[in-house]
Coordinates of C-alpha atoms in Angstrom, one line a residue:
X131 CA 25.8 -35.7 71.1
X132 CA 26.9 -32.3 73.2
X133 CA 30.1 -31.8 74.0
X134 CA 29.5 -31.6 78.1
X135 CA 26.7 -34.9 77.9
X136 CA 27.6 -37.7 80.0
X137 CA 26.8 -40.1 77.5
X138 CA 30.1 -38.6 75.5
X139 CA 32.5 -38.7 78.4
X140 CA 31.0 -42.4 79.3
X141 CA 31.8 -43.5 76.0
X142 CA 35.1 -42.0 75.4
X143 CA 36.0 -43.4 79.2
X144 CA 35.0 -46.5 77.8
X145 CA 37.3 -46.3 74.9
X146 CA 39.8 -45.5 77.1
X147 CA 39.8 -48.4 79.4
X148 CA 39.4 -50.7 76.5
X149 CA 42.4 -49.1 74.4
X150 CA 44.9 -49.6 77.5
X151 CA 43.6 -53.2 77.8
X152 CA 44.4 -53.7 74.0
X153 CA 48.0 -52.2 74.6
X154 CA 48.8 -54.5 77.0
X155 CA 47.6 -57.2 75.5
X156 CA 49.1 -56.7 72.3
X157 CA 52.2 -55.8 73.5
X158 CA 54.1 -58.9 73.4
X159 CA 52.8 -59.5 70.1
X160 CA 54.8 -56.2 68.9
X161 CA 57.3 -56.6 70.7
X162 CA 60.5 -57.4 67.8
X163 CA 62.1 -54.3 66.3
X164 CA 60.5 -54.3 62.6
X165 CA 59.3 -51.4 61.2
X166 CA 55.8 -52.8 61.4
X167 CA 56.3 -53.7 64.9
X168 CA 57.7 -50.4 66.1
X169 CA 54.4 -48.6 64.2
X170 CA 52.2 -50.6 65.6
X171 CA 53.6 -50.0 69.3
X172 CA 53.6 -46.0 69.0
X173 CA 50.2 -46.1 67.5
X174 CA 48.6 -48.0 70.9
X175 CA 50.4 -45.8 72.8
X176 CA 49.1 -42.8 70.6
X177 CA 45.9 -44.1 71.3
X178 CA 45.7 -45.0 74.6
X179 CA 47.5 -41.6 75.6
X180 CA 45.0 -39.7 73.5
X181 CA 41.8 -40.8 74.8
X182 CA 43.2 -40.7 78.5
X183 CA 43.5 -37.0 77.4
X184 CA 40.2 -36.7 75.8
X185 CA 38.6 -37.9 79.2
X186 CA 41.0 -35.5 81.1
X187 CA 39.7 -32.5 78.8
X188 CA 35.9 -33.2 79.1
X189 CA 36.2 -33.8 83.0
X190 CA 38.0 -30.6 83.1
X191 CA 35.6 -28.7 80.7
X192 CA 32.1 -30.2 82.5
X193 CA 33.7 -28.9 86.1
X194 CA 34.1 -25.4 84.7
X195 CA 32.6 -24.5 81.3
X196 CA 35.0 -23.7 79.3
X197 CA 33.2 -24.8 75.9
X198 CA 29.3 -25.6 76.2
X199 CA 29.1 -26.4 72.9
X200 CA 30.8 -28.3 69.7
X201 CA 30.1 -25.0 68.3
X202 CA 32.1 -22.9 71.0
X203 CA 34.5 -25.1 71.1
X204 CA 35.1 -24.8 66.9
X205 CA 34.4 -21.6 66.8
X206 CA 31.2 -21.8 65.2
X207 CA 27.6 -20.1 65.1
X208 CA 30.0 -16.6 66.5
X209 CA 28.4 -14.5 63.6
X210 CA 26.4 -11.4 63.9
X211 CA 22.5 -12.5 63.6
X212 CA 20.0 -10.1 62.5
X213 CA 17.8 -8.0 65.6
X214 CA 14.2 -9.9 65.6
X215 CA 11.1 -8.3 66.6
X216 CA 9.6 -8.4 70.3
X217 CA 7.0 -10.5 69.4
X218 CA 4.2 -9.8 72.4
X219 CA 2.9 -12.9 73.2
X220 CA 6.2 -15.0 73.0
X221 CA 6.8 -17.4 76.1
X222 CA 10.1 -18.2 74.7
X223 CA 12.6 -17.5 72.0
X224 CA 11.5 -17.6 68.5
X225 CA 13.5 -19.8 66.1
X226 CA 15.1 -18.7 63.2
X227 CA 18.1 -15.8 62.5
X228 CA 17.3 -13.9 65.5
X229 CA 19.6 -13.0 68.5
X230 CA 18.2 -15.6 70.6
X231 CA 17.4 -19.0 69.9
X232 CA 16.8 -22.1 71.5
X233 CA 19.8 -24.3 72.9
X234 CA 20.2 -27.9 73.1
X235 CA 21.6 -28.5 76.3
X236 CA 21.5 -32.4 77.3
X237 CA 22.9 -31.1 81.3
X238 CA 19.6 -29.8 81.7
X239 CA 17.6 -32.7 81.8
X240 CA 19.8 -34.0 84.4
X241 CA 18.7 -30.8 86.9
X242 CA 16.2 -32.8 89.0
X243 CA 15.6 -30.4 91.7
X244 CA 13.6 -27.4 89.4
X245 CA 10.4 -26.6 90.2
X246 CA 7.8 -29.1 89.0
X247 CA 4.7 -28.6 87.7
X248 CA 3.3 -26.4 85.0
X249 CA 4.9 -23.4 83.2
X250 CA 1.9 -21.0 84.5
X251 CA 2.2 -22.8 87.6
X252 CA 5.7 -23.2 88.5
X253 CA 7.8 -21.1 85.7
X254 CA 10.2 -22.7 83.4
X255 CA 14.1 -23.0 82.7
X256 CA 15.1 -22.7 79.1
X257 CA 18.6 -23.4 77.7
X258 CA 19.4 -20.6 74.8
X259 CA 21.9 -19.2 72.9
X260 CA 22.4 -15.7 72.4
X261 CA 24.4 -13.3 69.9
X262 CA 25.7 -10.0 69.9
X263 CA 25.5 -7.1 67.2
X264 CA 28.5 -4.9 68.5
X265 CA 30.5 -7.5 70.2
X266 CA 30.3 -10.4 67.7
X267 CA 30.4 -12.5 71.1
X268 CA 28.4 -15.7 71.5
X269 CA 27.0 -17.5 74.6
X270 CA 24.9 -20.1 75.9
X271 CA 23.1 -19.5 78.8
X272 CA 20.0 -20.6 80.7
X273 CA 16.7 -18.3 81.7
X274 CA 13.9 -18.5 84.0
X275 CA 10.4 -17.4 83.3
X276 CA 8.3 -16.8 86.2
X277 CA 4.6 -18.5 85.8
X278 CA 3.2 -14.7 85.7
X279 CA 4.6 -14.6 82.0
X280 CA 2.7 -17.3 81.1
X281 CA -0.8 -16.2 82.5
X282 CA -2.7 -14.4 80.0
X283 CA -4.0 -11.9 82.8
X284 CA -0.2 -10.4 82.4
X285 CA 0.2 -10.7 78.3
X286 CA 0.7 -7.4 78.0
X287 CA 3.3 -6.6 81.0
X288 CA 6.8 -6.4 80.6
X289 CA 9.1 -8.1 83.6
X290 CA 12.0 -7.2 85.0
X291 CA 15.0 -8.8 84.8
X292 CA 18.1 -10.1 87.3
X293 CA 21.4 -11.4 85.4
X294 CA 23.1 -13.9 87.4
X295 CA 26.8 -14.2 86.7
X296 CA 28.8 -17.5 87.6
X297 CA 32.5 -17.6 88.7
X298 CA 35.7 -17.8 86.7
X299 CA 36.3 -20.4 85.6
X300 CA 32.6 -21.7 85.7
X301 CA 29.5 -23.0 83.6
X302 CA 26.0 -21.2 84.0
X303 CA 25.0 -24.7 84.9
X304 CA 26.7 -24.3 88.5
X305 CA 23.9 -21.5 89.2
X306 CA 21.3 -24.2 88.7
X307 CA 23.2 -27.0 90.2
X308 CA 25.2 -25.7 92.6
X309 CA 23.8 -22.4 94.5
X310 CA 19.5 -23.8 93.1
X311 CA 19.4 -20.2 91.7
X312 CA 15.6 -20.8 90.0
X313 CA 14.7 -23.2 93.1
X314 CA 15.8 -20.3 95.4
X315 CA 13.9 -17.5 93.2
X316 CA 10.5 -19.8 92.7
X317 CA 10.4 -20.0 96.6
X318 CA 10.8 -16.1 96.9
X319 CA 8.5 -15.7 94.7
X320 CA 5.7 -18.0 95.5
X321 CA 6.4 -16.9 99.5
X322 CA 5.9 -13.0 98.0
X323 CA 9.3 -12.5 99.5
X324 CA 10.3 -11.7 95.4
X325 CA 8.2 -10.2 92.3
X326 CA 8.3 -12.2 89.3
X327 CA 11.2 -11.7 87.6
X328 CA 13.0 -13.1 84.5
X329 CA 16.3 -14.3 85.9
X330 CA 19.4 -15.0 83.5
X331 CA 21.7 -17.7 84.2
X332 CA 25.4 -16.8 82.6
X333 CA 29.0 -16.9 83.1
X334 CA 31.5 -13.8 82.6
X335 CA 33.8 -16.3 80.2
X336 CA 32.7 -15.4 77.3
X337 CA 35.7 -15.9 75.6
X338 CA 36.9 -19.1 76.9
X339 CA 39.5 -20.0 78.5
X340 CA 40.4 -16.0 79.2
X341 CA 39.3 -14.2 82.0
X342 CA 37.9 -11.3 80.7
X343 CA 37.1 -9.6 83.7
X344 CA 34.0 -8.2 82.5
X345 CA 35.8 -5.6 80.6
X346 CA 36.2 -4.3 76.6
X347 CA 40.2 -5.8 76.1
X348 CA 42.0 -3.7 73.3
X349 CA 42.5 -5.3 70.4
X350 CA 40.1 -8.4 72.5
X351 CA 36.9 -9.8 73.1
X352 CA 34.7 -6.7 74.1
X353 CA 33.0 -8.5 77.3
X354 CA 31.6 -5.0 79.1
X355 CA 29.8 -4.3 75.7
X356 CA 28.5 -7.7 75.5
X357 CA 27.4 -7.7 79.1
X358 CA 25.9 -3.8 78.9
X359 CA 24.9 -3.6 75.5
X360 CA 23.8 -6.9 73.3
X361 CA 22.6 -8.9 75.9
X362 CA 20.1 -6.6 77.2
X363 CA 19.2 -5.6 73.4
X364 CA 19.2 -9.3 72.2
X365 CA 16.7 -10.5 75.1
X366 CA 14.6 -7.5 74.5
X367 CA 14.2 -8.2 71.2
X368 CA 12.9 -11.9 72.4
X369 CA 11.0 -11.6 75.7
X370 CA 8.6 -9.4 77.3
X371 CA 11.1 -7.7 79.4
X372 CA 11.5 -3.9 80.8
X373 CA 13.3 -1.7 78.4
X374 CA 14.3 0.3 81.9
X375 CA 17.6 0.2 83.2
X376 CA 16.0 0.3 87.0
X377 CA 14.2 -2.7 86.0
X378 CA 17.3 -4.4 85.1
X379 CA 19.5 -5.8 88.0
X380 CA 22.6 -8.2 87.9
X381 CA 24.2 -10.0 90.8
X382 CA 27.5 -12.1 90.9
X383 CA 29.7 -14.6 93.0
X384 CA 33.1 -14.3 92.7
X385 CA 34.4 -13.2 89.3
X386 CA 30.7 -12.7 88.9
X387 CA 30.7 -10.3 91.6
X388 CA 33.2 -8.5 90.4
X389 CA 31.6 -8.0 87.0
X390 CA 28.1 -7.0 88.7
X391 CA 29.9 -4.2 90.3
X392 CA 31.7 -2.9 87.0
X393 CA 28.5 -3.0 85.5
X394 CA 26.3 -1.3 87.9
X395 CA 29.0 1.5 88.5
X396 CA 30.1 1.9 84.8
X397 CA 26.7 1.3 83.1
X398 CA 23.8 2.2 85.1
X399 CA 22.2 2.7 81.7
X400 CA 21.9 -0.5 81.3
X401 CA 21.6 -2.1 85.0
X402 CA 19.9 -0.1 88.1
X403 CA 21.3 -2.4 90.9
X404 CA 23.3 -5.0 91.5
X405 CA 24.7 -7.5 94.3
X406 CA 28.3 -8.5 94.8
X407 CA 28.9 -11.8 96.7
X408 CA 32.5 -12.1 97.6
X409 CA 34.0 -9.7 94.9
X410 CA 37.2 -8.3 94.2
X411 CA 37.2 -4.6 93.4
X412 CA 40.6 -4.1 90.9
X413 CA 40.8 -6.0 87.6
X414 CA 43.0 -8.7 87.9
X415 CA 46.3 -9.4 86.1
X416 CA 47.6 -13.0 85.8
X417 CA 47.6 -16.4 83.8
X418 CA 43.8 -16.5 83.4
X419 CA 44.0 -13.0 82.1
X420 CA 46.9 -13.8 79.8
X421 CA 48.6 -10.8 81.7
X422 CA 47.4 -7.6 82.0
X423 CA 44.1 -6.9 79.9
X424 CA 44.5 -3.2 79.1
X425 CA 47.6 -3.8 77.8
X426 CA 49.9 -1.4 79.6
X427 CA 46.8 1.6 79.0
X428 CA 46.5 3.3 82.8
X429 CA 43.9 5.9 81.6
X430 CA 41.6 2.8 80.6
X431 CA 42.6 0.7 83.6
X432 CA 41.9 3.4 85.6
X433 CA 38.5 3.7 84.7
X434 CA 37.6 0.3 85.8
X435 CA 39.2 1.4 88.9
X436 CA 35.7 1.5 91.4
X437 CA 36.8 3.5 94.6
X438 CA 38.5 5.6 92.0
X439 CA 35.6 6.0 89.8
X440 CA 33.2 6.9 92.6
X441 CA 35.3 9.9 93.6
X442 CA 36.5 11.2 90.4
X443 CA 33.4 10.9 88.0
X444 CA 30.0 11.7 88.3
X445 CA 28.3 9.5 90.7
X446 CA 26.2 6.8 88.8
X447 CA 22.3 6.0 89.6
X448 CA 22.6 2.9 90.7
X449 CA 22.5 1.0 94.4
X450 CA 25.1 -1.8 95.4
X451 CA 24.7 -5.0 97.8
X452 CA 28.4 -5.8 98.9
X453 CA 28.0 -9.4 100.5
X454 CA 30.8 -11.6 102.2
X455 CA 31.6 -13.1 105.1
X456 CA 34.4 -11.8 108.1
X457 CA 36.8 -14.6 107.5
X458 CA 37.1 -14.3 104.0
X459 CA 40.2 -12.9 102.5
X460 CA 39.2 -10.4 100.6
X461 CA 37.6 -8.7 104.0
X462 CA 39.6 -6.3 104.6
X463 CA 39.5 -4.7 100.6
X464 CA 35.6 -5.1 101.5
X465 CA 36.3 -2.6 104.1
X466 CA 38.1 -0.6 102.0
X467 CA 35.8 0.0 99.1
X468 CA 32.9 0.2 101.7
X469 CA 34.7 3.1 103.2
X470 CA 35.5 4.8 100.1
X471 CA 31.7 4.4 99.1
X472 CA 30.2 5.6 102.6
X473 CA 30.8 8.9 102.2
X474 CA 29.7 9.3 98.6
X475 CA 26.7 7.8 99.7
X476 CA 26.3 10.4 102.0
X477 CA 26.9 12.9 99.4
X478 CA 24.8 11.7 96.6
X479 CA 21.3 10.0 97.7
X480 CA 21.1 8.4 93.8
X481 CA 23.7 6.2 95.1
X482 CA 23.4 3.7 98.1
X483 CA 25.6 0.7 98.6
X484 CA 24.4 -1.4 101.7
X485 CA 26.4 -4.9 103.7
X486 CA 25.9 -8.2 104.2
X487 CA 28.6 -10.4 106.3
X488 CA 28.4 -14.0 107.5
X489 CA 30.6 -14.6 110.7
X490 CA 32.0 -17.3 108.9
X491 CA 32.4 -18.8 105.7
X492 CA 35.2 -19.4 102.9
X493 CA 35.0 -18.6 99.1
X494 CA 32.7 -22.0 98.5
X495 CA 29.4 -23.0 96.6
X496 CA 28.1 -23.7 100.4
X497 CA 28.9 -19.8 101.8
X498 CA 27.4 -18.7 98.9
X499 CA 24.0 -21.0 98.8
X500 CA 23.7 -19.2 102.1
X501 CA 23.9 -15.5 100.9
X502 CA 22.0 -16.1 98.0
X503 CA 18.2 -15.6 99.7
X504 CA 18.8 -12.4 101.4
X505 CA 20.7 -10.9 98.4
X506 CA 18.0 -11.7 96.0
X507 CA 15.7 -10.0 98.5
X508 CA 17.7 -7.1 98.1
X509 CA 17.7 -7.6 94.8
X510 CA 14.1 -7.7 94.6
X511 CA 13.7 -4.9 96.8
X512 CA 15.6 -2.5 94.8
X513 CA 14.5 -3.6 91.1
X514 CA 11.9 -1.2 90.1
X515 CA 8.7 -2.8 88.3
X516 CA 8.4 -2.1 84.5
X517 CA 7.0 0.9 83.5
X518 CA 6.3 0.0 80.0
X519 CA 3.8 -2.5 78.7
X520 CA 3.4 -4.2 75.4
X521 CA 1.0 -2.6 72.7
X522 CA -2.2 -3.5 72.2
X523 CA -2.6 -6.1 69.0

């Protein structure tokens, strides 16, 4: 039974209605002052307490993804898996020691509103799990197929591919069930609005609960590399996906945002584009970072410093969609980066950063939902098609 099924929380609900019943009708049977007696009242308190607790925790956990697993949550199935080969004809992940492998996910059969119909017709959503060779880190996370990659006309043709990054603290399951990611790209996309595209569904807390910020923490979890380096080589090694970093886009809400811009700016080896929806642009320090994540090091923190970046290292290839809306607080550092970027724009035609701003709209799933089509437009606009293909058998 997952961790995050609703069958789990119903039954441990259960227990916990039925426990609290028991307590209180037991109570007066335990109520002298023997040993016996006094045992017997802590333990139905014990119990009781506990499973109210337990019910607490997995609400708590299903809202935001802390743990999408028994295995995350016990630290399990973290180990460093061997690279397997890019089989050509795959239409999913191979099973076996590889870097990707299937997931079971029960909160995927309760996404009602994905595309129906046949994979070649429609696409398809898969749940996996991936591992990383130089991070150690370990994630589940959901993809999208586009029904080009199952037509045998495009067998040999690599697609690109668009990371989508959730919020902090969130579940890649809020990008199906919350802002329809796959609903939103299968209408692009059958509309000719989008080209197909292999989308990835994850969140930025890969080392749950701490925000990580996206970055490599000293002595930490080493999120950038994860995000820049094994996740890019681990679905390589499984899909028929461009091995070109201008084929290779990632967009972001929130924390997610914030990540897509350290990415595109710090590694535009390893993504050509990316969109920012309501990001912050300085790595934040407080209780969901455990405090500051460099650890007192200005050189590093510097470096993820993006205004700072853009005018004292050499410009990265790369082009930027900042997206927000003019009531939202983080407007006016919009406007700052923005200006800091115009002019190296200007400068530097590799580089491009363009706007998009609502007249309204707070930091919400429902401002968002409404950004989403234009910025995978962009997206799509700006994602170059695969130059490579797959050998011939």
């Amino acid at each position: 039974m997952e961790l995050t099924s609703a069958t789990l929380l119903g039954l441990i609900a259960v227990a916990a209605v039925l426990a609290s019943a028991g307590t209180l009708w037991l109570w007066p049977r335990l109520a002298r002052n023997s040993p016996w007696q006094v045992l017997g009242r802590l333990g139905l308190l014990t119990t009781a307490q506990l499973l109210a607790l337990a019910v607490a925790g997995l609400l708590l956990n299903n809202a935001y993804g802390f743990y999408t697993s028994w295995g995350d949550l016990l630290q399990r199935d973290t180990g460093r898996l061997a690279l397997g080969p890019a089989g050509a004809g795959r239409a999913g992940p191979p099973a076996g020691d590889t870097l990707v492998r299937p997931a079971g996910d029960e909160s995927l059969a309760g996404v009602t509103d994905l595309p129906q119909g046949r994979p070649e017709e429609v696409g398809r959503v898969d749940s996996i799990r991936v591992s990383g060779k130089q991070s150690g880190l370990s994630d589940q996370m959901f993809i999208y197929l586009p029904p080009e990659y199952f037509n045998p006309k495009y067998a040999r043709e690599r697609f690109p591919v668009l990371l989508t990054l959730a919020g902090y603290p969130g579940t890649p399951l809020h990008l199906l069930t919350e802002l329809h990611t796959p609903q939103q790209v299968w209408d692009l996309q059958r509309t000719g609005r989008m080209a197909p595209t292999v989308v990835v569904m994850a969140r930025p807390t890969v080392a749950a609960p701490r925000d990580t910020e996206c970055v490599d923490v000293p002595g930490g979890p080493a999120t950038e590399t994860w995000f820049a380096k094994d996740l890019p080589t681990a679905l390589r090694s499984a899909y028929r996906v461009s091995r070109s970093a201008q084929s290779w886009a990632v967009l972001g809400y929130s924390t997610g945002g914030s990540c897509a811009l350290r990415l595109a700016l710090r590694d535009p080896g390893s993504y050509g584009s990316a969109a920012a929806l309501h990001a912050e642009y300085q790595v934040g320090s407080d209780w969901s970072t455990g405090g500051d994540l460099f650890g007192g090091n200005q050189q590093l923190a510097q470096g993820y410093d993006l205004a700072w970046r853009l005018h004292n290292l050499p410009v990265p290839r790369t082009s930027l969609l900042i997206v927000s809306t003019r009531t939202e607080d983080d407007y006016p550092a919009t406007q700052q980066f923005l200006a800091a970027a115009a002019p190296v724009g200007q400068a530097h035609p590799e580089f491009s950063v363009d706007s998009l701003f609502l007249p309204d709209g707070g930091h919400s799933f429902d401002t968002w939902r409404r950004e989403l089509p234009a910025s995978l437009e962009w997206i799509s606009d700006h994602l170059a098609p695969a130059p490579d293909r797959e050998p011939r058998a």
